[in-house]
Structures are given as C-alpha cells and as structure tokens.
Amino acid sequence: MEYEQRMGDGRRIMMAKEDIITDIENGSNEAAEKGKIPALTDDDMDHLLNIFLDPSRMATVDVGDEVVMSTDEGYAVFSGNYSEMGGAGIPMDATSANIAMERVMGADCVTYAWVDYNFKPSKAVITQLQQEIESILLNTISPCSYGAMPNLGSYYKPDGPFDNVGDLMAEGKIMEALEVYKQVAEDATEDMVWVTGKLAKMGLDNLNIDTAGAAGDGDFLAALKATEILKKTIPNFSVEVGMANEFVLGIDGTMEYDSMRLAGMYPHDQVVACEKAGVDIYGPVCNTNTRKSTPWNVARAIAFTKECSNVANIPVHPNMGMGVGGVPMVENPTLDAVTKASKAMVEIANVDGI
Amino acid sequence: MKDELILQNIKESLINIEEEKCMNLMQDALDDGFLPVEIIEEGLSPGMLSVGEQFEDGAVFLPQVMMVAALMEKCVAFLNDNMPESEASKIHGIVVIGTVEGDVHDIGKNIVKVLLNVNGFEVHDVGRDALLSKFIEKAKEVDADIIASSALMTGTMEAMGDLESEIKAAGIHDRVKTMVGGAPVTQYWADKIGADAYAENAGEAVKLVSDMVK
C-alpha cells in the first residue's frame, strides 16, 4: 500500500510506509548531526508517522491544544500578488484587509507592512505608515504589529550608499569589506529603531523583525541591537524576531552579541541570543529541501524546533510558510502539507504559536 | 616514487590558509614529478570544494572562503608558471553567470563564481537582478560555453524559463549549455524549462560545468 505525500517543491508523490519511516528517521538524524542536537525519540517518530499516514485532507490538533497565530499581514493575504506573495489579488486597502483578517479569518493579531517590506525604504514613507497604523488601530481590536526586514542587502549600491561586501571580498579587500559590513549593520540598527519609534507613537503594539539574519551575522546582530534599544526606550512594547534561515550565515564570522558568536548559530542558540536582547517572541526557521519528501523535511524541522522549545524561556512561534518549517516551497503551500507540519510542530515540538 | 600524501598536505594547507607551507609543498610536489594539472585536480581543487561545502554547512564563514580562494588563485598562477607552454593558462571553459532579473540574492551565486574561477574557468558575472538580455549579450560577446543562472525566490525563478526561450530566440542554443540553481530550484524545474543542468550546491556546479564542457 502507498500513501500520498508531497515533495519539498509541492509535487504529489506516493510513498510506501517503510519509505516514510526511513525518511522520517533520516530527516531527524540530519538535524541531529547538523545542529548537534538530540534526534527525535521513537515516540516522536511514531507520532509523526501517524500524522503522515492519515489520509485526511487536512490535519488539526485536539480541542484545548490550539496555539495562537502571529499571522502574515492581511494586506499581503488579500491584496498581495499571487506569484510573489501568495496573495489573493483582491483590490483592498490595508485597513479593510486587516479588518477582514480579524473578523473573517479570526486572526489573533493584525499586521501592517510597507509593500517593499524593508526598514530602509520605510523611512521615506513614514507619515503614510503612521496613518495606516492609526487607521488599523482605530478599526481593529487585536494587537497590531508592524513587520519589516533588516535586509542589509538594501544598503548596497545601487539601492544604498555602500559598496557590496560580497564584491569587495571577491576583489580581495577583506578588511575593507568587514568594515563596510559593520557600518551597514549599524545603519540598519538605527533605521529599525527610528522607524519603530515613529510607529510606536501611533500606538503600535509589536514589531516583527522578519527574516533576521538574511544577509548574515551582521543582519542578525542589527536585529538584536535594535531590539535591545527598543525594549529600553519604548515602555510596554513587544518585539518578535523571525529568522530568515536555520543557521546564521557568517558574512563576517566574528560578530558577537553578549559574548556569543552569531555565525553558525542554529535555532536553539539563536533563541538564547534573542532572549538576552529582550525579544518577546522568537520565530525559528528550518529550511525546506525541495529535493526531499515532506516527511523528511518535517522530521528535520521538528527536531530542530523541539530542541529550541526545550531551551527557550520565551514563546517560540516557528515560521510555517512557503519553504520553511517543513512546508513545501510553492507559492500557495498545500493544505495537507501545511496542516500536518503545523500539527507536528504543536504536538511534538511543543511550540507556543505559529 | 611519487608521494601521494603530498597532495593531501597541499589540500590541508590550502584549507588552513597556510600560504608559505602550501607554496613549499607545491614546489616539493613538482620536484617529485607531479604535473601541475595533477596538483590542481587532486590537491587544490578538492581543498577548495571542501571549503565550499563547509561554508554551506555553516562551519566556515565568507571571509575564510574568500581568503582560501585568493590563495588558490596564487597557487594556480604559480603552477601556470611551471606548466609546459601548451598547457599554461589553459581555460577549461567560459561561463556567464548571474542572478536573474527581479532577484537581488547573490551570495550563493558569488560562491559558485569563485569556485568556478579557481577551478580554471573564465567566469563573466552579469551580477544580481540582471536583465535576461545581459546574459545573452555577454554570452555572445565572450563566446560562452555555459550560461548559469541563479534565483532564490519562486517568483523570480520563472525568469529562468524565459531565459531559455531568449537563448533559443537569440540563436545560440546550439553552442551554449545552461545550468540553473538556487533554493527553490529542482531537477524537476530544470527539466520543465529545458535547462541542461541543475546544481544543488556550489561543489556540484563545478562538477557539472566540468562535465558539460568536456
């Protein structure tokens, strides 16, 4: 007998039970080896196997085991372009989209984000952002979050003032590259603090620093430093940090936060650094391998996230969108794969939210 | 009799960025009767590939990769000086590489570029967010063997399919092969758009390019 499963790129495949078991074991072992963390227990793997053998169209958790969702922004969901955001392409303003997100979709929070989704260009449209945040706050009840990416890449020419660090290194200008990289991280920190300060004045409840670490260890460092400053300067303000990648890429390799080297950190180390900085919610990422099956990818993501939950003292909300958390990398991730991966995250990896 | 261990030591000294030791070992290897091409293929290249793999695993970081690449370039230049004239400066192939239009992610592409470079390929980088016409123009200008394109987003990987069409429209499909890579890209995708090769990582990219230009 064979069971319908998905590949990491979303394609349907048929797998025998023995092959699913093998993939679950291999995915778990891969995480254990890479992250130097415990593999899933036999009980965990049995539970995961049962989730994947279930032929239901979608999976869910038991009553009472539900977790909150710090969702993607309503504007992207309803109005966003299909191919790039997985949105529905409905002509709708941001406030209406967030009202619908709250009242129709039952979102636990509402979110606004500038369409470019970077902090740096947010500066140029800050009054527009303030107006949007105010409008959303006046029309919704749930906590309101602003999401954006540190995206150090946006600081390089031609988008920004700095020479591209990768190009400098390729030219052999390693020391110059590292100096530039440090400066870029400092500028990004300042921009995150400035933009958030302006939005907090409107009553914003939470900042979601999304895809932290996308441009390497300096990117993650900027997110941590910005969090530290924001927590000290804005009373009762909360900060969520969602990662870009399962490990922090070492563009510098020596950057530290609170004597912890950031490069090479996996989720169970990243969450410790986040806690130190004052982060309120941490969003780990485990990258989906498009060449592997969903049982392999989910087992791997669960092993990483379970260890992260074990060491965390703050809520852990893993990213469960396209290409992360064991979810296939396809514009509109399929219901079966998303719900099975999410069920496993809650029931095996003990996450607090998604 | 040639001591094979010396090639292993060259590999290790390259990985550890021990320039003086590496240079001395290469001289010893030449004195021992190893051909320069043997030293590159069995000592230096495996070392560089190993560093590329370690980078992908998060075990070493970008500055180390770049420093190893710089040392490798010095080593190859030294060996070139010791090659017979017919072999010296021999280019294995010409590659045009870039991240497709709409996509600004270039870290992976840069690693592939460095590895191809130090493995004896002439590499022309059209950069990130590169117009598809740039790939074509550069390939025509340098008479490229391979056009390698990278994308990190499902929204931009569509451009790889457009690139295949444009290569055909430009009439160079018969003399240039294509390779695709990047996180969302798969062999299935490569087959679907008609690319000649798909590389899962930088090390595999070098092997595939080497095979395609043979």
XYZ file of C-alpha atoms in Angstrom:
568
model
C 0.000 0.000 0.000
C 1.208 3.508 -0.755
C 0.311 6.841 0.824
C 0.004 10.182 -0.877
C 2.701 12.607 0.251
C 4.406 15.763 -1.028
C 7.880 16.595 -2.158
C 9.588 19.732 -0.836
C 8.569 21.569 -4.013
C 4.902 20.630 -3.503
C 4.586 17.808 -6.047
C 2.359 14.872 -5.117
C 4.164 11.571 -4.682
C 3.190 8.117 -3.471
C 5.283 6.518 -0.713
C 5.248 3.127 0.972
C 5.030 3.125 4.768
C 8.600 1.814 5.043
C 9.889 4.673 2.897
C 8.063 7.244 5.021
C 9.626 5.732 8.152
C 13.065 5.860 6.554
C 12.604 9.490 5.519
C 11.436 10.487 8.995
C 14.482 8.823 10.555
C 16.852 10.361 8.034
C 15.379 13.842 8.398
C 15.638 13.665 12.167
C 19.199 12.343 12.020
C 20.229 15.070 9.601
C 19.038 17.745 12.037
C 20.766 15.995 14.921
C 24.041 15.852 13.021
C 23.953 19.411 11.693
C 22.671 21.074 14.835
C 24.452 18.751 17.292
C 21.108 18.216 18.990
C 19.145 15.120 20.056
C 17.340 13.219 17.295
C 13.600 12.661 17.656
C 12.603 9.910 20.062
C 10.920 6.714 18.884
C 7.634 8.023 20.286
C 8.054 11.288 18.383
C 8.720 9.427 15.155
C 5.750 7.098 15.661
C 3.529 10.112 16.220
C 4.900 11.788 13.105
C 4.375 8.623 11.095
C 0.730 8.518 12.155
C 0.291 12.123 11.060
C 1.666 11.292 7.617
C -0.303 8.057 7.235
C -3.567 9.903 7.908
C -5.302 10.315 4.525
C -7.393 13.290 5.701
C -7.391 16.387 3.532
C -6.158 18.394 6.498
C -4.863 17.709 9.985
C -5.648 19.513 13.209
C -4.892 19.426 16.933
C -7.181 18.355 19.749
C -9.511 20.834 21.402
C -7.539 22.701 24.024
C -4.221 22.289 22.212
C -4.759 25.200 19.814
C -1.991 27.780 19.586
C -2.072 31.443 18.618
C -1.010 32.626 15.201
C 1.059 35.715 14.662
C -0.072 35.823 11.069
C 1.315 37.371 7.957
C -0.158 40.724 7.167
C -3.743 40.914 5.989
C -2.828 43.182 3.110
C -0.489 40.568 1.648
C -3.009 37.768 2.148
C -5.925 39.556 0.496
C -4.384 42.084 -1.844
C -0.927 40.680 -2.482
C 0.225 39.490 -5.845
C -0.300 35.758 -6.283
C 3.078 34.784 -7.664
C 5.245 36.718 -5.226
C 3.195 36.881 -2.044
C 0.732 34.041 -2.439
C -1.988 36.666 -2.038
C -5.479 36.637 -3.480
C -5.022 39.791 -5.556
C -8.232 41.402 -4.298
C -8.295 45.208 -4.645
C -8.498 46.214 -0.994
C -6.876 48.812 1.253
C -4.716 47.796 4.208
C -7.252 48.663 6.880
C -10.054 46.695 5.202
C -7.691 43.762 4.692
C -6.782 43.729 8.372
C -10.409 44.073 9.468
C -11.211 41.055 7.288
C -8.195 39.238 8.682
C -9.521 39.751 12.204
C -13.272 39.373 11.693
C -13.383 36.807 8.893
C -10.165 34.826 9.264
C -10.069 35.001 13.062
C -6.505 36.284 13.168
C -5.010 36.602 16.638
C -3.213 39.789 15.656
C -3.277 42.273 12.801
C -0.225 43.314 10.890
C 0.822 46.089 8.622
C 3.891 46.186 6.433
C 5.079 48.535 3.750
C 4.792 46.760 0.421
C 8.586 46.754 -0.057
C 8.888 45.068 3.358
C 12.280 46.613 4.190
C 13.040 49.029 7.027
C 15.253 51.314 4.961
C 12.648 52.474 2.426
C 10.066 52.660 5.233
C 11.812 55.853 6.328
C 10.812 57.687 3.167
C 7.113 56.928 3.647
C 6.933 57.124 7.421
C 3.964 59.510 7.582
C 1.990 57.219 5.285
C 2.881 54.286 7.550
C 1.801 56.220 10.644
C -1.535 56.984 9.002
C -2.080 53.316 8.046
C -1.182 52.090 11.535
C -3.520 54.629 13.139
C -6.344 53.581 10.828
C -5.820 49.882 11.579
C -5.646 50.531 15.308
C -8.895 52.503 15.215
C -10.717 49.722 13.373
C -9.468 46.520 14.971
C -9.208 45.030 18.455
C -6.307 42.569 18.181
C -2.706 43.599 18.884
C -1.228 45.430 15.906
C 2.190 44.532 14.578
C 4.460 46.179 12.017
C 6.610 43.795 10.007
C 9.745 44.525 8.020
C 13.132 43.043 7.167
C 16.511 44.459 8.255
C 17.742 43.369 4.793
C 21.326 44.607 4.806
C 21.366 43.925 1.083
C 19.247 47.045 0.553
C 22.122 49.188 1.836
C 24.451 48.224 -1.022
C 24.819 50.165 -4.262
C 22.760 50.895 -6.311
C 19.987 50.734 -3.669
C 22.100 52.221 -0.878
C 25.338 54.067 -0.231
C 27.700 51.161 0.483
C 29.853 49.001 -1.770
C 28.627 45.401 -1.905
C 30.507 43.437 0.743
C 30.487 40.289 -1.393
C 32.087 42.159 -4.295
C 34.720 43.718 -2.038
C 35.654 40.312 -0.672
C 35.845 38.861 -4.158
C 38.311 41.640 -5.011
C 40.448 40.573 -2.063
C 39.524 43.630 0.016
C 38.562 41.523 3.022
C 39.303 44.054 5.770
C 37.563 46.867 3.895
C 34.581 44.584 3.340
C 34.338 43.765 7.037
C 34.497 47.454 7.970
C 31.728 48.270 5.495
C 29.663 45.356 6.793
C 29.892 46.632 10.383
C 28.816 50.103 9.259
C 25.878 48.683 7.313
C 24.746 46.745 10.400
C 24.920 49.927 12.489
C 22.920 51.900 9.920
C 20.305 49.151 9.785
C 20.027 49.187 13.583
C 19.474 52.957 13.573
C 16.828 52.679 10.855
C 14.907 49.942 12.691
C 14.874 51.988 15.886
C 13.879 55.198 14.102
C 11.027 53.688 12.085
C 9.670 51.744 15.065
C 9.845 54.774 17.330
C 7.687 56.733 14.911
C 5.118 53.931 14.679
C 5.075 53.298 18.419
C 3.978 56.912 18.850
C 0.808 55.961 16.967
C 0.132 53.130 19.419
C 1.750 50.199 17.608
C 1.837 47.175 19.919
C 4.529 44.976 18.402
C 7.383 44.992 15.946
C 8.030 41.898 13.843
C 11.656 41.946 12.704
C 11.237 39.442 9.931
C 13.864 37.410 8.062
C 16.526 38.400 10.578
C 19.934 37.138 9.509
C 19.041 37.091 5.806
C 22.256 38.944 4.988
C 24.342 37.074 7.538
C 25.579 37.592 11.067
C 25.536 41.420 10.772
C 21.879 41.284 9.813
C 21.057 39.228 12.928
C 23.247 41.473 15.102
C 21.366 44.546 13.863
C 18.048 42.898 14.790
C 19.297 42.067 18.294
C 20.751 45.514 18.926
C 17.606 47.226 17.657
C 15.527 45.032 19.976
C 17.726 45.903 22.935
C 17.333 49.639 22.276
C 13.583 49.454 21.605
C 12.927 47.478 24.790
C 14.791 50.103 26.796
C 13.276 53.155 25.165
C 9.618 52.263 24.495
C 7.608 51.175 27.560
C 5.478 48.011 27.230
C 6.451 47.498 23.618
C 6.920 43.980 22.328
C 9.340 42.681 19.719
C 9.116 39.490 17.702
C 12.145 38.255 15.784
C 11.575 35.807 12.946
C 14.596 34.328 11.270
C 15.459 34.054 7.584
C 17.453 30.868 7.690
C 18.040 27.927 10.004
C 21.628 28.911 10.667
C 23.233 32.313 10.744
C 25.455 32.756 7.737
C 28.901 34.083 8.610
C 29.496 37.028 6.312
C 31.868 38.414 8.945
C 32.170 35.294 11.072
C 33.415 37.002 14.240
C 30.453 39.180 15.195
C 29.200 38.616 18.729
C 26.228 39.600 20.822
C 26.739 39.418 24.591
C 29.912 37.350 24.011
C 28.006 34.853 21.835
C 29.345 34.382 18.315
C 26.413 34.674 15.955
C 27.736 32.989 12.825
C 26.784 29.342 12.591
C 24.071 29.581 15.259
C 21.143 27.187 14.877
C 17.656 27.891 16.353
C 18.433 26.547 19.841
C 21.365 29.011 20.062
C 19.582 31.869 18.282
C 16.759 31.857 20.817
C 19.238 32.324 23.662
C 20.704 35.405 21.970
C 17.180 36.703 21.322
C 16.230 36.288 24.973
C 19.309 38.236 26.033
C 18.312 41.089 23.730
C 14.805 41.219 25.201
C 12.895 39.606 22.333
C 9.335 38.664 23.369
C 8.535 36.108 20.651
C 11.098 34.146 18.679
C 10.346 32.682 15.248
C 12.727 29.909 14.234
C 13.126 28.874 10.636
C 14.056 25.457 9.285
C 14.630 25.457 5.571
C 12.729 23.053 3.348
C 14.796 20.970 0.970
C 12.861 20.866 -2.304
C 14.575 17.596 -3.268
C 13.307 15.709 -0.210
C 9.868 14.485 0.820
C 7.650 16.309 3.297
C 8.079 13.541 5.937
C 11.862 14.078 5.702
C 11.541 17.867 5.841
C 9.026 17.944 8.675
C 11.003 15.447 10.779
C 14.082 17.589 10.345
C 12.245 20.838 11.180
C 10.576 19.248 14.209
C 13.901 18.002 15.592
C 15.410 21.494 15.345
C 12.356 23.252 16.744
C 11.809 20.789 19.589
C 15.298 21.481 20.897
C 14.663 25.193 20.501
C 11.462 24.898 22.572
C 13.348 22.909 25.188
C 15.888 25.659 25.838
C 13.603 28.676 25.307
C 12.185 30.818 28.092
C 10.174 32.954 25.673
C 7.339 31.898 23.335
C 8.511 30.073 20.211
C 6.458 30.701 17.049
C 8.094 28.875 14.131
C 7.727 30.205 10.612
C 5.407 27.817 8.787
C 5.101 29.423 5.382
C 6.411 28.680 1.929
C 9.693 26.784 2.081
C 10.155 26.730 5.855
C 9.123 24.546 8.792
C 8.833 21.504 6.547
C 6.226 23.275 4.389
C 6.798 22.825 0.633
C 8.327 25.679 -1.311
C 5.441 26.649 -3.520
C 3.560 29.950 -3.752
C 0.375 28.678 -2.121
C 1.529 25.823 0.125
C -0.900 22.934 0.063
C -3.413 22.480 2.879
C -2.405 18.891 3.634
C 1.298 19.645 3.998
C 0.842 22.882 5.958
C -1.605 21.434 8.465
C 0.357 18.206 9.010
C 3.582 20.136 9.564
C 1.798 22.565 11.896
C 0.159 19.743 13.889
C 3.565 18.134 14.335
C 5.059 21.447 15.452
C 2.430 21.813 18.168
C 2.235 18.203 19.321
C 5.877 17.147 19.053
C 7.967 20.326 19.024
C 5.795 21.955 21.733
C 5.644 25.352 20.077
C 3.640 28.217 21.583
C 2.351 29.728 18.370
C 2.844 29.795 14.631
C 58.414 7.314 -6.489
C 55.767 9.987 -6.033
C 54.427 10.516 -2.519
C 50.640 10.833 -2.820
C 50.471 12.203 0.724
C 51.935 15.460 -0.530
C 48.725 16.221 -2.448
C 46.717 15.670 0.719
C 49.058 18.038 2.564
C 48.612 20.660 -0.164
C 44.857 20.327 0.249
C 45.135 20.755 4.026
C 47.471 23.746 3.814
C 45.084 25.432 1.370
C 42.119 24.839 3.649
C 44.101 26.213 6.610
C 45.277 29.231 4.532
C 48.961 28.421 5.200
C 50.436 30.234 2.229
C 54.149 29.591 2.736
C 53.627 25.927 3.553
C 51.335 25.489 0.571
C 53.837 27.085 -1.823
C 56.697 24.964 -0.458
C 54.637 21.801 -0.747
C 53.754 22.597 -4.348
C 57.439 23.066 -5.163
C 58.161 19.712 -3.460
C 55.389 18.104 -5.499
C 56.803 19.481 -8.748
C 60.282 18.260 -7.748
C 58.719 14.877 -7.005
C 57.441 14.657 -10.578
C 53.813 15.625 -10.161
C 52.372 17.500 -13.110
C 50.901 20.936 -12.313
C 47.500 19.736 -13.516
C 47.664 16.805 -11.048
C 48.386 19.199 -8.211
C 45.404 21.349 -9.174
C 42.966 18.499 -9.721
C 43.986 16.268 -6.803
C 45.274 18.773 -4.257
C 43.948 22.288 -4.689
C 40.507 21.691 -6.198
C 39.388 19.166 -3.551
C 40.572 21.645 -0.917
C 38.561 24.477 -2.411
C 35.491 22.279 -2.810
C 35.807 21.156 0.784
C 35.821 24.781 1.948
C 32.744 25.460 -0.192
C 30.938 22.550 1.438
C 31.955 23.688 4.916
C 30.583 27.147 4.134
C 27.258 25.642 3.120
C 27.211 23.739 6.417
C 27.914 26.910 8.405
C 31.247 25.551 9.598
C 33.384 28.262 7.961
C 32.483 31.791 7.007
C 32.671 34.009 3.952
C 35.997 35.750 4.726
C 37.705 32.346 5.051
C 36.184 31.197 1.764
C 37.440 34.321 0.033
C 40.916 34.032 1.592
C 41.180 30.395 0.529
C 40.054 31.402 -2.961
C 42.704 34.145 -3.083
C 45.408 31.665 -2.018
C 44.168 29.170 -4.572
C 44.482 31.807 -7.294
C 48.097 32.424 -6.241
C 48.770 28.688 -6.278
C 47.269 28.262 -9.735
C 49.329 31.219 -11.010
C 52.482 29.602 -9.564
C 51.664 26.291 -11.228
C 50.842 28.010 -14.501
C 54.388 29.398 -14.487
C 55.631 25.823 -14.225
C 53.428 24.327 -16.894
C 54.549 23.420 -20.388
C 53.644 26.265 -22.740
C 50.897 24.220 -24.364
C 49.184 23.699 -21.014
C 49.826 27.055 -19.361
C 46.857 29.335 -18.820
C 44.582 26.740 -20.301
C 40.988 27.743 -19.736
C 38.615 24.853 -19.138
C 35.622 26.774 -20.361
C 33.826 30.099 -20.392
C 30.870 30.671 -18.102
C 28.426 33.571 -17.926
C 26.798 33.665 -14.509
C 24.230 35.863 -12.798
C 21.144 36.141 -10.622
C 18.069 36.608 -12.802
C 16.140 39.856 -13.067
C 13.955 40.743 -10.085
C 16.141 38.782 -7.677
C 18.821 40.509 -5.610
C 20.164 37.438 -3.805
C 23.756 36.861 -4.813
C 25.643 35.146 -2.003
C 25.217 31.660 -3.479
C 25.938 32.852 -6.988
C 29.155 34.509 -5.779
C 30.362 31.284 -4.181
C 29.755 29.348 -7.400
C 31.598 32.057 -9.302
C 34.651 31.841 -7.026
C 34.752 28.047 -7.198
C 34.473 28.048 -10.983
C 37.170 30.691 -11.236
C 39.707 28.869 -9.148
C 38.953 25.640 -10.948
C 40.164 27.085 -14.218
C 37.043 28.536 -15.778
C 36.794 32.008 -17.238
C 33.764 33.455 -15.470
C 31.830 36.538 -16.514
C 29.458 37.766 -13.833
C 26.473 39.801 -15.026
C 25.589 40.482 -11.398
C 22.381 40.276 -9.442
C 18.948 41.389 -10.663
C 20.435 41.008 -14.159
C 18.284 41.588 -17.217
C 17.993 38.416 -19.264
C 19.318 40.307 -22.265
C 22.551 40.855 -20.324
C 23.111 37.088 -20.098
C 22.606 36.766 -23.858
C 24.750 39.756 -24.811
C 27.624 38.670 -22.585
C 27.418 35.069 -23.787
C 27.653 36.244 -27.401
C 30.457 38.672 -26.604
C 32.700 36.125 -24.866
C 31.545 33.072 -26.844
C 30.425 31.345 -23.655
C 30.141 27.597 -23.206
C 27.722 27.832 -20.289
C 25.090 30.268 -19.069
C 24.477 29.713 -15.344
C 21.539 31.440 -13.680
C 20.519 31.654 -10.047
C 17.244 32.523 -8.296
C 16.270 32.394 -4.647
C 12.551 33.048 -4.968
C 9.720 31.128 -6.585
C 8.523 34.407 -8.070
C 11.807 35.056 -9.856
C 12.718 31.531 -10.906
C 10.167 31.901 -13.701
C 12.755 34.131 -15.375
C 14.955 31.068 -15.839
C 12.344 29.658 -18.204
C 12.209 32.973 -20.048
C 15.998 32.890 -20.318
C 15.823 29.502 -22.027
C 13.377 30.968 -24.563
C 15.548 34.012 -25.137
C 18.624 31.873 -25.688
C 16.731 29.980 -28.368
C 15.417 33.216 -29.900
C 18.958 34.607 -29.980
C 20.071 31.594 -31.991
C 22.828 30.495 -29.601
C 21.094 27.482 -28.126
C 23.214 25.059 -30.151
C 26.511 26.342 -28.830
C 25.763 27.238 -25.236
C 24.563 24.989 -22.420
C 22.538 26.186 -19.448
C 22.694 25.447 -15.756
C 20.269 26.600 -13.038
C 20.483 26.703 -9.261
C 19.108 28.319 -6.100
C 16.989 27.275 -3.133
C 13.608 26.813 -4.869
C 15.089 25.245 -7.999
C 14.935 21.493 -8.559
C 15.861 18.958 -11.225
C 12.151 18.810 -11.998
C 12.170 22.557 -12.670
C 15.312 22.315 -14.809
C 13.690 19.580 -16.898
C 10.464 21.537 -17.175
C 12.106 24.669 -18.579
C 14.631 22.751 -20.672
C 17.823 23.679 -18.838
C 20.765 21.360 -19.482
C 21.772 21.002 -15.844
C 20.678 21.687 -12.308
C 23.208 22.056 -9.487
C 22.160 21.548 -5.890
C 25.229 23.296 -4.466
C 28.428 25.079 -5.467
C 30.588 21.951 -5.494
C 28.140 20.163 -7.749
C 28.004 23.207 -10.030
C 31.739 22.922 -10.675
C 31.486 19.194 -11.405
C 28.547 19.680 -13.776
C 30.194 22.532 -15.641
C 33.381 20.470 -15.977
C 31.360 17.583 -17.424
C 29.436 19.803 -19.814
C 32.490 21.396 -21.407
C 34.319 18.082 -21.949
